[in-house]
């Protein structure tokens, strides 16, 4: 069976693909703006704590379930739950993952599509005329672009096409190959931009903002937001890591891999912050809205710096590359369900699922102002949940991922036996001396922490 499902060529292939899944818009778009909103330093520290205490243990759990069963989420849970408390009902966790993959991809690829437009604008020199953040927000981002339904749909479909192409070619020839090319390129671009940002006058202030904590600015909301984001950025709670884990061989150490992936993901998020805040601080431009920094403030400041067209362009290429390796993993979760459970061939699964999600995503693309009815839908009535787009993001970030992560932690911590989990974790690793600590984290700390997110969402708070 392994042959028809596919397998990574080796450990490096898996690490690169999984890191590619983790690094995405979450790192380059969302983390910088929530760090900005939550006043830097202390929030960054809490976030790192959440990654270590909750993120890494759950990632270990997901990869473990995938490799143990060599199946994607639905099959994996239904296989491992046989004869256990709860029985087949656990396969609903897998279904929730497929639903989350579908939902997230349908709006994520809309934002990912913007990077194509912005790369084009950078190369054509159009962004060099931006005069202020408000000008960028009005002219390029809000006014002419977001509400232009045709453009939104076109870029979204282009991105879905690229994603589907990679998944179509399979684990090694598609997903792994794309990650092996794009991830090193992404690191290179990031390094060039980091060196560039270190020469700007705002570099020192950016480092202080990020790494000197002021705990008086920290709220319970920031702590839960840090945790919610750790989930999203590490691609946890919906079986993406589980699915990728089902393609690794028994000689890979799961704990080591999970740690390396999380470390790389965190490093990239921090470097992205250093770059962006240095650039912003080096000018006196006011940030008018945190969540649009990436598409308004950054190009505006670039416009005042030398060689702006080039740096702008590689910056948006970087974001596009990062987003693509993430969208691939989202589509792979949905496609692998059809391959494993419905016995579809990979071409059929990837093309069908890609087309269905792309079609549904059109509703998201049109709900940013392009179509009045789609833009007016709002489940929870907040500004950030407006439109089909806001609704999908709300459902995925607030419900699907936390509930999925909670159930995965419960399943691995309480339903799977300690002997089975230890046996799997020792394969490719040898003596796993952190096993007891990991068990405590997965049995108690992770469910309690993620449970707190769910309770606070029920009480009316939101995590975007
Ligand atoms: N981790 C990705 C990011 O930070 O952008 C988003 C993501 C990808 C979430 C894949 C979930 C997933 F399964």
PDB file of C-alpha atoms in Angstrom, residues 105-219:
ATOM      1  CA  UNK A 105      -7.761  26.498   1.812  1.00  0.00           C
ATOM      2  CA  UNK A 106     -10.837  28.201   0.357  1.00  0.00           C
ATOM      3  CA  UNK A 107      -9.877  31.583   1.882  1.00  0.00           C
ATOM      4  CA  UNK A 108      -6.127  31.129   2.402  1.00  0.00           C
ATOM      5  CA  UNK A 109      -5.600  30.884  -1.341  1.00  0.00           C
ATOM      6  CA  UNK A 110      -7.405  34.210  -1.828  1.00  0.00           C
ATOM      7  CA  UNK A 111      -4.823  35.973   0.359  1.00  0.00           C
ATOM      8  CA  UNK A 112      -2.036  33.898  -1.194  1.00  0.00           C
ATOM      9  CA  UNK A 113      -3.237  35.123  -4.590  1.00  0.00           C
ATOM     10  CA  UNK A 114      -2.617  38.728  -3.519  1.00  0.00           C
ATOM     11  CA  UNK A 115       1.112  37.978  -3.481  1.00  0.00           C
ATOM     12  CA  UNK A 116       0.984  37.307  -7.240  1.00  0.00           C
ATOM     13  CA  UNK A 117      -0.645  40.703  -7.789  1.00  0.00           C
ATOM     14  CA  UNK A 118       1.830  42.488  -5.512  1.00  0.00           C
ATOM     15  CA  UNK A 119       4.852  40.795  -7.091  1.00  0.00           C
ATOM     16  CA  UNK A 120       3.565  42.012 -10.429  1.00  0.00           C
ATOM     17  CA  UNK A 121       2.966  45.546  -9.102  1.00  0.00           C
ATOM     18  CA  UNK A 122       6.495  45.609  -7.653  1.00  0.00           C
ATOM     19  CA  UNK A 123       8.147  44.557 -10.888  1.00  0.00           C
ATOM     20  CA  UNK A 124       6.104  47.021 -12.901  1.00  0.00           C
ATOM     21  CA  UNK A 125       7.279  49.809 -10.569  1.00  0.00           C
ATOM     22  CA  UNK A 126       3.752  50.848  -9.618  1.00  0.00           C
ATOM     23  CA  UNK A 127       4.303  50.482  -5.905  1.00  0.00           C
ATOM     24  CA  UNK A 128       7.183  52.969  -5.964  1.00  0.00           C
ATOM     25  CA  UNK A 129       4.728  55.865  -6.020  1.00  0.00           C
ATOM     26  CA  UNK A 130       3.054  55.136  -2.713  1.00  0.00           C
ATOM     27  CA  UNK A 131       3.096  58.184  -0.504  1.00  0.00           C
ATOM     28  CA  UNK A 132       1.450  57.103   2.748  1.00  0.00           C
ATOM     29  CA  UNK A 133      -0.038  54.130   4.509  1.00  0.00           C
ATOM     30  CA  UNK A 134      -3.504  55.571   4.075  1.00  0.00           C
ATOM     31  CA  UNK A 135      -2.832  56.152   0.383  1.00  0.00           C
ATOM     32  CA  UNK A 136      -1.788  52.498  -0.027  1.00  0.00           C
ATOM     33  CA  UNK A 137      -4.817  51.330   1.901  1.00  0.00           C
ATOM     34  CA  UNK A 138      -7.157  53.374  -0.194  1.00  0.00           C
ATOM     35  CA  UNK A 139      -5.759  53.080  -3.656  1.00  0.00           C
ATOM     36  CA  UNK A 140      -4.076  49.744  -3.934  1.00  0.00           C
ATOM     37  CA  UNK A 141      -5.430  47.605  -1.202  1.00  0.00           C
ATOM     38  CA  UNK A 142      -8.925  48.547  -0.173  1.00  0.00           C
ATOM     39  CA  UNK A 143     -10.297  50.745  -2.872  1.00  0.00           C
ATOM     40  CA  UNK A 144      -9.277  49.243  -6.149  1.00  0.00           C
ATOM     41  CA  UNK A 145      -8.101  45.791  -5.340  1.00  0.00           C
ATOM     42  CA  UNK A 146     -10.158  44.063  -2.652  1.00  0.00           C
ATOM     43  CA  UNK A 147     -13.427  45.125  -4.181  1.00  0.00           C
ATOM     44  CA  UNK A 148     -12.408  44.111  -7.680  1.00  0.00           C
ATOM     45  CA  UNK A 149     -14.167  40.752  -7.849  1.00  0.00           C
ATOM     46  CA  UNK A 150     -12.679  39.767 -11.181  1.00  0.00           C
ATOM     47  CA  UNK A 151      -9.102  40.254 -10.001  1.00  0.00           C
ATOM     48  CA  UNK A 152      -9.751  38.538  -6.678  1.00  0.00           C
ATOM     49  CA  UNK A 153     -11.186  35.492  -8.404  1.00  0.00           C
ATOM     50  CA  UNK A 154      -8.441  35.371 -11.018  1.00  0.00           C
ATOM     51  CA  UNK A 155      -5.542  35.410  -8.539  1.00  0.00           C
ATOM     52  CA  UNK A 156      -7.296  32.927  -6.271  1.00  0.00           C
ATOM     53  CA  UNK A 157      -7.797  30.528  -9.178  1.00  0.00           C
ATOM     54  CA  UNK A 158      -4.183  30.945 -10.256  1.00  0.00           C
ATOM     55  CA  UNK A 159      -2.993  30.016  -6.794  1.00  0.00           C
ATOM     56  CA  UNK A 160      -5.349  27.039  -6.603  1.00  0.00           C
ATOM     57  CA  UNK A 161      -3.989  25.905  -9.971  1.00  0.00           C
ATOM     58  CA  UNK A 162      -0.410  25.925  -8.695  1.00  0.00           C
ATOM     59  CA  UNK A 163      -1.448  24.101  -5.527  1.00  0.00           C
ATOM     60  CA  UNK A 164      -3.410  21.440  -7.372  1.00  0.00           C
ATOM     61  CA  UNK A 165      -0.520  20.893  -9.784  1.00  0.00           C
ATOM     62  CA  UNK A 166       1.878  20.092  -6.946  1.00  0.00           C
ATOM     63  CA  UNK A 167      -0.526  17.690  -5.214  1.00  0.00           C
ATOM     64  CA  UNK A 168      -1.330  16.025  -8.542  1.00  0.00           C
ATOM     65  CA  UNK A 169       2.287  14.930  -8.988  1.00  0.00           C
ATOM     66  CA  UNK A 170       2.345  13.161  -5.645  1.00  0.00           C
ATOM     67  CA  UNK A 171       4.342  13.010  -2.450  1.00  0.00           C
ATOM     68  CA  UNK A 172       7.857  12.825  -3.868  1.00  0.00           C
ATOM     69  CA  UNK A 173       7.528  14.241  -7.365  1.00  0.00           C
ATOM     70  CA  UNK A 174       5.156  17.044  -6.433  1.00  0.00           C
ATOM     71  CA  UNK A 175       4.992  18.074  -2.771  1.00  0.00           C
ATOM     72  CA  UNK A 176       8.562  17.222  -1.818  1.00  0.00           C
ATOM     73  CA  UNK A 177      10.066  18.609  -4.993  1.00  0.00           C
ATOM     74  CA  UNK A 178       8.302  21.953  -4.649  1.00  0.00           C
ATOM     75  CA  UNK A 179       9.382  22.211  -0.996  1.00  0.00           C
ATOM     76  CA  UNK A 180      12.978  21.328  -1.862  1.00  0.00           C
ATOM     77  CA  UNK A 181      13.143  24.160  -4.373  1.00  0.00           C
ATOM     78  CA  UNK A 182      11.060  26.803  -2.614  1.00  0.00           C
ATOM     79  CA  UNK A 183      12.190  26.460   0.990  1.00  0.00           C
ATOM     80  CA  UNK A 184      15.909  27.124   0.355  1.00  0.00           C
ATOM     81  CA  UNK A 185      14.920  30.018  -1.923  1.00  0.00           C
ATOM     82  CA  UNK A 186      12.656  31.368   0.788  1.00  0.00           C
ATOM     83  CA  UNK A 187      15.467  31.182   3.349  1.00  0.00           C
ATOM     84  CA  UNK A 188      17.829  32.930   0.956  1.00  0.00           C
ATOM     85  CA  UNK A 189      15.394  35.787   0.281  1.00  0.00           C
ATOM     86  CA  UNK A 190      14.727  36.103   3.991  1.00  0.00           C
ATOM     87  CA  UNK A 191      18.444  36.342   4.680  1.00  0.00           C
ATOM     88  CA  UNK A 192      18.944  39.012   2.011  1.00  0.00           C
ATOM     89  CA  UNK A 193      16.084  41.017   3.509  1.00  0.00           C
ATOM     90  CA  UNK A 194      17.417  40.521   7.047  1.00  0.00           C
ATOM     91  CA  UNK A 195      20.833  41.865   6.073  1.00  0.00           C
ATOM     92  CA  UNK A 196      19.130  44.729   4.266  1.00  0.00           C
ATOM     93  CA  UNK A 197      16.935  45.526   7.269  1.00  0.00           C
ATOM     94  CA  UNK A 198      19.968  45.516   9.591  1.00  0.00           C
ATOM     95  CA  UNK A 199      21.312  48.493   7.666  1.00  0.00           C
ATOM     96  CA  UNK A 200      18.168  50.533   8.246  1.00  0.00           C
ATOM     97  CA  UNK A 201      17.895  52.974  11.125  1.00  0.00           C
ATOM     98  CA  UNK A 202      14.945  51.141  12.671  1.00  0.00           C
ATOM     99  CA  UNK A 203      16.795  47.856  13.309  1.00  0.00           C
ATOM    100  CA  UNK A 204      17.771  48.485  16.952  1.00  0.00           C
ATOM    101  CA  UNK A 205      14.296  49.630  17.896  1.00  0.00           C
ATOM    102  CA  UNK A 206      12.795  46.545  16.234  1.00  0.00           C
ATOM    103  CA  UNK A 207      15.036  44.260  18.296  1.00  0.00           C
ATOM    104  CA  UNK A 208      14.100  46.074  21.484  1.00  0.00           C
ATOM    105  CA  UNK A 209      10.396  45.912  20.663  1.00  0.00           C
ATOM    106  CA  UNK A 210      10.586  42.168  20.024  1.00  0.00           C
ATOM    107  CA  UNK A 211      13.009  40.949  22.641  1.00  0.00           C
ATOM    108  CA  UNK A 212      12.726  43.225  25.667  1.00  0.00           C
ATOM    109  CA  UNK A 213       9.566  42.060  27.432  1.00  0.00           C
ATOM    110  CA  UNK A 214       7.253  44.376  29.300  1.00  0.00           C
ATOM    111  CA  UNK A 215       4.834  42.132  31.147  1.00  0.00           C
ATOM    112  CA  UNK A 216       2.571  44.966  32.160  1.00  0.00           C
ATOM    113  CA  UNK A 217       1.180  44.983  28.623  1.00  0.00           C
ATOM    114  CA  UNK A 218       0.182  41.317  28.703  1.00  0.00           C
ATOM    115  CA  UNK A 219      -3.489  40.321  28.992  1.00  0.00           C
TER     116      UNK A 219
END
